[in-house]
mmCIF file with all atom_site columns, C-alpha atoms in Angstrom:
data_model
loop_
_atom_site.group_PDB
_atom_site.id
_atom_site.type_symbol
_atom_site.label_atom_id
_atom_site.label_alt_id
_atom_site.label_comp_id
_atom_site.label_asym_id
_atom_site.label_entity_id
_atom_site.label_seq_id
_atom_site.pdbx_PDB_ins_code
_atom_site.Cartn_x
_atom_site.Cartn_y
_atom_site.Cartn_z
_atom_site.occupancy
_atom_site.B_iso_or_equiv
_atom_site.pdbx_formal_charge
_atom_site.auth_seq_id
_atom_site.auth_comp_id
_atom_site.auth_asym_id
_atom_site.auth_atom_id
_atom_site.pdbx_PDB_model_num
ATOM 1   C CA . MET P 1 1   ? -14.799 -9.362  2.252  1.00 69.00 ? 17  MET P CA 1
ATOM 2   C CA . ASN P 1 2   ? -12.345 -6.482  1.965  1.00 83.00 ? 18  ASN P CA 1
ATOM 3   C CA . ILE P 1 3   ? -11.914 -4.758  5.334  1.00 87.00 ? 19  ILE P CA 1
ATOM 4   C CA . LEU P 1 4   ? -11.477 -1.371  3.652  1.00 88.00 ? 20  LEU P CA 1
ATOM 5   C CA . PHE P 1 5   ? -15.265 -1.444  3.222  1.00 89.00 ? 21  PHE P CA 1
ATOM 6   C CA . PHE P 1 6   ? -15.499 -0.773  6.988  1.00 92.00 ? 22  PHE P CA 1
ATOM 7   C CA . LEU P 1 7   ? -12.632 1.737   7.207  1.00 95.00 ? 23  LEU P CA 1
ATOM 8   C CA . ILE P 1 8   ? -13.034 5.207   8.628  1.00 96.00 ? 24  ILE P CA 1
ATOM 9   C CA . PRO P 1 9   ? -10.106 6.965   6.908  1.00 96.00 ? 25  PRO P CA 1
ATOM 10  C CA . LYS P 1 10  ? -7.377  8.786   8.800  1.00 96.00 ? 26  LYS P CA 1
ATOM 11  C CA . GLN P 1 11  ? -8.650  12.217  7.749  1.00 96.00 ? 27  GLN P CA 1
ATOM 12  C CA . GLU P 1 12  ? -11.997 11.437  9.433  1.00 95.00 ? 28  GLU P CA 1
ATOM 13  C CA . THR P 1 13  ? -10.419 9.902   12.546 1.00 94.00 ? 29  THR P CA 1
ATOM 14  C CA . ALA P 1 14  ? -9.338  11.648  15.736 1.00 95.00 ? 30  ALA P CA 1
ATOM 15  C CA . PHE P 1 15  ? -5.738  10.796  16.636 1.00 97.00 ? 31  PHE P CA 1
ATOM 16  C CA . VAL P 1 16  ? -2.827  12.291  18.557 1.00 97.00 ? 32  VAL P CA 1
ATOM 17  C CA . PHE P 1 17  ? 0.861   12.522  17.781 1.00 98.00 ? 33  PHE P CA 1
ATOM 18  C CA . SER P 1 18  ? 3.213   10.791  20.206 1.00 97.00 ? 34  SER P CA 1
ATOM 19  C CA . ASP P 1 19  ? 5.110   14.027  20.844 1.00 97.00 ? 35  ASP P CA 1
ATOM 20  C CA . CYS P 1 20  ? 2.061   16.041  21.920 1.00 96.00 ? 36  CYS P CA 1
ATOM 21  C CA . THR P 1 21  ? 1.585   16.876  25.577 1.00 96.00 ? 37  THR P CA 1
ATOM 22  C CA . ILE P 1 22  ? -0.727  15.115  27.985 1.00 94.00 ? 38  ILE P CA 1
ATOM 23  C CA . GLN P 1 23  ? -2.854  18.264  28.138 1.00 93.00 ? 39  GLN P CA 1
ATOM 24  C CA . GLU P 1 24  ? -3.162  18.359  24.341 1.00 95.00 ? 40  GLU P CA 1
ATOM 25  C CA . ALA P 1 25  ? -4.201  14.693  24.308 1.00 96.00 ? 41  ALA P CA 1
ATOM 26  C CA . ILE P 1 26  ? -6.781  15.267  27.058 1.00 95.00 ? 42  ILE P CA 1
ATOM 27  C CA . ASP P 1 27  ? -8.181  18.246  25.146 1.00 95.00 ? 43  ASP P CA 1
ATOM 28  C CA . GLU P 1 28  ? -8.419  16.236  21.911 1.00 95.00 ? 44  GLU P CA 1
ATOM 29  C CA . MET P 1 29  ? -10.137 13.296  23.604 1.00 96.00 ? 45  MET P CA 1
ATOM 30  C CA . GLU P 1 30  ? -12.532 15.605  25.442 1.00 95.00 ? 46  GLU P CA 1
ATOM 31  C CA . ASN P 1 31  ? -13.315 17.514  22.250 1.00 95.00 ? 47  ASN P CA 1
ATOM 32  C CA . TYR P 1 32  ? -14.325 14.339  20.395 1.00 94.00 ? 48  TYR P CA 1
ATOM 33  C CA . ARG P 1 33  ? -15.663 12.581  23.519 1.00 93.00 ? 49  ARG P CA 1
ATOM 34  C CA . TYR P 1 34  ? -13.544 9.491   22.803 1.00 93.00 ? 50  TYR P CA 1
ATOM 35  C CA . THR P 1 35  ? -12.151 7.217   25.461 1.00 94.00 ? 51  THR P CA 1
ATOM 36  C CA . ALA P 1 36  ? -9.329  5.979   23.231 1.00 95.00 ? 52  ALA P CA 1
ATOM 37  C CA . VAL P 1 37  ? -7.468  7.449   20.250 1.00 96.00 ? 53  VAL P CA 1
ATOM 38  C CA . PRO P 1 38  ? -4.755  6.145   17.945 1.00 97.00 ? 54  PRO P CA 1
ATOM 39  C CA . MET P 1 39  ? -1.286  7.576   18.586 1.00 97.00 ? 55  MET P CA 1
ATOM 40  C CA . LEU P 1 40  ? 0.975   8.246   15.590 1.00 98.00 ? 56  LEU P CA 1
ATOM 41  C CA . ASP P 1 41  ? 4.542   9.382   15.133 1.00 97.00 ? 57  ASP P CA 1
ATOM 42  C CA . ARG P 1 42  ? 5.150   12.450  12.948 1.00 97.00 ? 58  ARG P CA 1
ATOM 43  C CA . GLY P 1 43  ? 5.812   10.141  9.996  1.00 97.00 ? 59  GLY P CA 1
ATOM 44  C CA . GLY P 1 44  ? 2.226   8.896   10.269 1.00 97.00 ? 60  GLY P CA 1
ATOM 45  C CA . LYS P 1 45  ? 3.151   5.456   11.597 1.00 98.00 ? 61  LYS P CA 1
ATOM 46  C CA . TYR P 1 46  ? 0.891   3.851   14.177 1.00 97.00 ? 62  TYR P CA 1
ATOM 47  C CA . VAL P 1 47  ? 2.603   3.801   17.594 1.00 96.00 ? 63  VAL P CA 1
ATOM 48  C CA . GLY P 1 48  ? -0.247  2.589   19.778 1.00 96.00 ? 64  GLY P CA 1
ATOM 49  C CA . THR P 1 49  ? -3.533  3.674   21.268 1.00 96.00 ? 65  THR P CA 1
ATOM 50  C CA . LEU P 1 50  ? -3.888  6.102   24.145 1.00 97.00 ? 66  LEU P CA 1
ATOM 51  C CA . THR P 1 51  ? -6.836  5.605   26.511 1.00 96.00 ? 67  THR P CA 1
ATOM 52  C CA . GLU P 1 52  ? -8.419  7.657   29.260 1.00 94.00 ? 68  GLU P CA 1
ATOM 53  C CA . GLY P 1 53  ? -7.358  4.939   31.684 1.00 94.00 ? 69  GLY P CA 1
ATOM 54  C CA . ASP P 1 54  ? -3.706  5.365   30.640 1.00 95.00 ? 70  ASP P CA 1
ATOM 55  C CA . LEU P 1 55  ? -3.954  9.084   31.360 1.00 94.00 ? 71  LEU P CA 1
ATOM 56  C CA . LEU P 1 56  ? -5.719  8.550   34.694 1.00 91.00 ? 72  LEU P CA 1
ATOM 57  C CA . ARG P 1 57  ? -3.057  6.076   35.818 1.00 90.00 ? 73  ARG P CA 1
ATOM 58  C CA . LYS P 1 58  ? -0.349  8.587   34.856 1.00 89.00 ? 74  LYS P CA 1
ATOM 59  C CA . LEU P 1 59  ? -2.055  11.311  36.878 1.00 85.00 ? 75  LEU P CA 1
ATOM 60  C CA . GLN P 1 60  ? -2.455  8.951   39.823 1.00 84.00 ? 76  GLN P CA 1
ATOM 61  C CA . GLU P 1 61  ? 1.243   7.971   39.702 1.00 82.00 ? 77  GLU P CA 1
ATOM 62  C CA . ASP P 1 62  ? 2.309   11.625  39.670 1.00 78.00 ? 78  ASP P CA 1
ATOM 63  C CA . ILE P 1 63  ? -0.436  13.031  41.927 1.00 74.00 ? 79  ILE P CA 1
ATOM 64  C CA . HIS P 1 64  ? 2.137   14.688  44.172 1.00 72.00 ? 80  HIS P CA 1
ATOM 65  C CA . GLU P 1 65  ? 3.433   16.793  41.266 1.00 72.00 ? 81  GLU P CA 1
ATOM 66  C CA . ASN P 1 66  ? 2.015   20.051  39.994 1.00 74.00 ? 82  ASN P CA 1
ATOM 67  C CA . ILE P 1 67  ? -0.904  19.268  37.665 1.00 74.00 ? 83  ILE P CA 1
ATOM 68  C CA . SER P 1 68  ? 0.197   21.858  35.103 1.00 76.00 ? 84  SER P CA 1
ATOM 69  C CA . ALA P 1 69  ? 3.659   20.265  34.967 1.00 82.00 ? 85  ALA P CA 1
ATOM 70  C CA . ILE P 1 70  ? 2.118   16.852  34.317 1.00 81.00 ? 86  ILE P CA 1
ATOM 71  C CA . GLY P 1 71  ? 0.019   18.338  31.524 1.00 84.00 ? 87  GLY P CA 1
ATOM 72  C CA . LYS P 1 72  ? 3.176   19.456  29.718 1.00 88.00 ? 88  LYS P CA 1
ATOM 73  C CA . GLU P 1 73  ? 4.723   15.984  29.643 1.00 89.00 ? 89  GLU P CA 1
ATOM 74  C CA . ARG P 1 74  ? 4.778   14.133  26.313 1.00 92.00 ? 90  ARG P CA 1
ATOM 75  C CA . ILE P 1 75  ? 2.223   11.357  25.893 1.00 91.00 ? 91  ILE P CA 1
ATOM 76  C CA . SER P 1 76  ? 4.956   9.069   24.607 1.00 90.00 ? 92  SER P CA 1
ATOM 77  C CA . LYS P 1 77  ? 5.993   8.826   28.276 1.00 87.00 ? 93  LYS P CA 1
ATOM 78  C CA . VAL P 1 78  ? 2.568   7.542   29.336 1.00 92.00 ? 94  VAL P CA 1
ATOM 79  C CA . ARG P 1 79  ? 2.540   3.810   30.011 1.00 90.00 ? 95  ARG P CA 1
ATOM 80  C CA . ARG P 1 80  ? -0.235  2.131   28.067 1.00 91.00 ? 96  ARG P CA 1
ATOM 81  C CA . ARG P 1 81  ? -2.062  -0.741  29.705 1.00 87.00 ? 97  ARG P CA 1
ATOM 82  C CA . TRP P 1 82  ? -3.337  -2.326  26.483 1.00 85.00 ? 98  TRP P CA 1
ATOM 83  C CA . GLN P 1 83  ? -1.669  -2.625  23.135 1.00 86.00 ? 99  GLN P CA 1
ATOM 84  C CA . TYR P 1 84  ? -4.324  -2.141  20.461 1.00 90.00 ? 100 TYR P CA 1
ATOM 85  C CA . GLN P 1 85  ? -2.985  -4.338  17.693 1.00 89.00 ? 101 GLN P CA 1
ATOM 86  C CA . PRO P 1 86  ? -3.441  -2.989  14.156 1.00 94.00 ? 102 PRO P CA 1
ATOM 87  C CA . VAL P 1 87  ? -4.246  -5.014  11.075 1.00 94.00 ? 103 VAL P CA 1
ATOM 88  C CA . ARG P 1 88  ? -2.874  -4.522  7.586  1.00 94.00 ? 104 ARG P CA 1
ATOM 89  C CA . ALA P 1 89  ? -5.174  -3.192  4.877  1.00 93.00 ? 105 ALA P CA 1
ATOM 90  C CA . GLY P 1 90  ? -5.256  -6.653  3.281  1.00 91.00 ? 106 GLY P CA 1
ATOM 91  C CA . ALA P 1 91  ? -6.485  -8.421  6.427  1.00 91.00 ? 107 ALA P CA 1
ATOM 92  C CA . ASP P 1 92  ? -9.665  -10.457 6.338  1.00 88.00 ? 108 ASP P CA 1
ATOM 93  C CA . ILE P 1 93  ? -12.844 -10.139 8.373  1.00 87.00 ? 109 ILE P CA 1
ATOM 94  C CA . GLU P 1 94  ? -11.761 -12.895 10.781 1.00 87.00 ? 110 GLU P CA 1
ATOM 95  C CA . ASP P 1 95  ? -8.754  -10.789 11.813 1.00 86.00 ? 111 ASP P CA 1
ATOM 96  C CA . LEU P 1 96  ? -11.067 -7.860  12.503 1.00 88.00 ? 112 LEU P CA 1
ATOM 97  C CA . VAL P 1 97  ? -13.473 -9.947  14.556 1.00 89.00 ? 113 VAL P CA 1
ATOM 98  C CA . MET P 1 98  ? -10.687 -11.408 16.695 1.00 88.00 ? 114 MET P CA 1
ATOM 99  C CA . ARG P 1 99  ? -9.109  -8.000  17.365 1.00 89.00 ? 115 ARG P CA 1
ATOM 100 C CA . SER P 1 100 ? -12.426 -6.263  18.028 1.00 89.00 ? 116 SER P CA 1
ATOM 101 C CA . MET P 1 101 ? -13.253 -8.625  20.876 1.00 87.00 ? 117 MET P CA 1
ATOM 102 C CA . ASN P 1 102 ? -10.684 -6.773  23.003 1.00 85.00 ? 118 ASN P CA 1
ATOM 103 C CA . GLN P 1 103 ? -10.586 -3.338  21.379 1.00 89.00 ? 119 GLN P CA 1
ATOM 104 C CA . ASN P 1 104 ? -13.117 -0.540  20.772 1.00 89.00 ? 120 ASN P CA 1
ATOM 105 C CA . PHE P 1 105 ? -11.712 -0.142  17.300 1.00 94.00 ? 121 PHE P CA 1
ATOM 106 C CA . VAL P 1 106 ? -9.108  -1.808  15.128 1.00 95.00 ? 122 VAL P CA 1
ATOM 107 C CA . PRO P 1 107 ? -6.349  0.440   13.746 1.00 96.00 ? 123 PRO P CA 1
ATOM 108 C CA . VAL P 1 108 ? -5.491  -0.253  10.108 1.00 97.00 ? 124 VAL P CA 1
ATOM 109 C CA . VAL P 1 109 ? -2.003  0.284   8.671  1.00 97.00 ? 125 VAL P CA 1
ATOM 110 C CA . ASP P 1 110 ? -0.485  -0.116  5.235  1.00 96.00 ? 126 ASP P CA 1
ATOM 111 C CA . ASP P 1 111 ? 2.513   -2.304  4.404  1.00 94.00 ? 127 ASP P CA 1
ATOM 112 C CA . ASN P 1 112 ? 4.859   0.396   5.771  1.00 95.00 ? 128 ASN P CA 1
ATOM 113 C CA . ASP P 1 113 ? 2.982   0.582   9.098  1.00 95.00 ? 129 ASP P CA 1
ATOM 114 C CA . VAL P 1 114 ? 1.551   3.978   8.161  1.00 97.00 ? 130 VAL P CA 1
ATOM 115 C CA . PHE P 1 115 ? -1.818  4.548   9.815  1.00 98.00 ? 131 PHE P CA 1
ATOM 116 C CA . ILE P 1 116 ? -4.654  4.760   7.275  1.00 97.00 ? 132 ILE P CA 1
ATOM 117 C CA . GLY P 1 117 ? -7.707  4.647   9.556  1.00 97.00 ? 133 GLY P CA 1
ATOM 118 C CA . ILE P 1 118 ? -9.784  2.600   11.955 1.00 97.00 ? 134 ILE P CA 1
ATOM 119 C CA . VAL P 1 119 ? -12.553 0.043   11.823 1.00 96.00 ? 135 VAL P CA 1
ATOM 120 C CA . PRO P 1 120 ? -14.946 0.620   14.744 1.00 95.00 ? 136 PRO P CA 1
ATOM 121 C CA . ARG P 1 121 ? -16.183 -2.413  16.652 1.00 93.00 ? 137 ARG P CA 1
ATOM 122 C CA . ARG P 1 122 ? -19.762 -1.371  15.935 1.00 93.00 ? 138 ARG P CA 1
ATOM 123 C CA . ALA P 1 123 ? -19.258 -1.818  12.163 1.00 92.00 ? 139 ALA P CA 1
ATOM 124 C CA . ILE P 1 124 ? -17.877 -5.307  12.739 1.00 91.00 ? 140 ILE P CA 1
ATOM 125 C CA . ILE P 1 125 ? -20.770 -6.292  15.012 1.00 91.00 ? 141 ILE P CA 1
ATOM 126 C CA . GLU P 1 126 ? -23.307 -4.959  12.500 1.00 91.00 ? 142 GLU P CA 1
ATOM 127 C CA . TYR P 1 127 ? -21.637 -6.953  9.702  1.00 88.00 ? 143 TYR P CA 1
ATOM 128 C CA . CYS P 1 128 ? -21.619 -10.141 11.784 1.00 87.00 ? 144 CYS P CA 1
ATOM 129 C CA . TYR P 1 129 ? -25.237 -9.626  12.799 1.00 89.00 ? 145 TYR P CA 1
ATOM 130 C CA . ARG P 1 130 ? -26.391 -9.064  9.213  1.00 88.00 ? 146 ARG P CA 1
ATOM 131 C CA . HIS P 1 131 ? -24.611 -12.235 8.130  1.00 84.00 ? 147 HIS P CA 1
ATOM 132 C CA . SER P 1 132 ? -25.792 -14.406 11.016 1.00 82.00 ? 148 SER P CA 1
ATOM 133 C CA . THR P 1 133 ? -28.909 -16.544 10.921 1.00 69.00 ? 149 THR P CA 1
ATOM 134 C CA . LEU P 1 134 ? -30.415 -14.333 13.637 1.00 64.00 ? 150 LEU P CA 1
ATOM 135 C CA . GLY P 1 135 ? -29.916 -11.253 11.477 1.00 52.00 ? 151 GLY P CA 1
ATOM 136 C CA . GLU P 1 136 ? -31.421 -13.024 8.442  1.00 56.00 ? 152 GLU P CA 1
ATOM 137 C CA . GLU P 1 137 ? -34.486 -14.061 10.479 1.00 58.00 ? 153 GLU P CA 1
ATOM 138 C CA . HIS P 1 138 ? -34.930 -10.518 11.766 1.00 53.00 ? 154 HIS P CA 1
ATOM 139 C CA . GLU P 1 139 ? -34.688 -9.052  8.269  1.00 50.00 ? 155 GLU P CA 1
ATOM 140 C CA . THR P 1 140 ? -37.169 -11.630 6.967  1.00 47.00 ? 156 THR P CA 1
ATOM 141 C CA . ASP P 1 141 ? -39.653 -10.847 9.766  1.00 49.00 ? 157 ASP P CA 1
ATOM 142 C CA . HIS P 1 142 ? -39.258 -7.144  9.098  1.00 44.00 ? 158 HIS P CA 1
ATOM 143 C CA . CYS P 1 143 ? -40.005 -7.631  5.400  1.00 42.00 ? 159 CYS P CA 1
ATOM 144 C CA . LYS P 1 144 ? -43.276 -9.466  6.195  1.00 44.00 ? 160 LYS P CA 1
ATOM 145 C CA . ASN P 1 145 ? -44.768 -6.410  7.901  1.00 42.00 ? 161 ASN P CA 1
#
């Protein structure tokens, strides 16, 4: 199965640039109500994933500083606890399943490491469920009614 079937393309994905400020990142995450967003450089390459937890730890580390000064810092300076590993567009479903066990979504990059979108964990779980014997039994029972 081609993983691009599951892809939410970049233009439909919330992301932040690594040179934006912490305040801009917080605003973007709050606007979309996401707890994690891909972080890209200005060339469109995937740099990592920024999470709410990363931002909270940064605020906790610098709690003694002025909050507005912290908000102006670049997110590239925020230490990330987890490294969301991307897959290449040609990856197979097994790669997605393995990555999704530890990530809310799987970033997808092309052969030049340019970010092209994400595959949400939910899409992977739905695919696995539909192709499991449990999913087949459920669909069969549903068809009988």
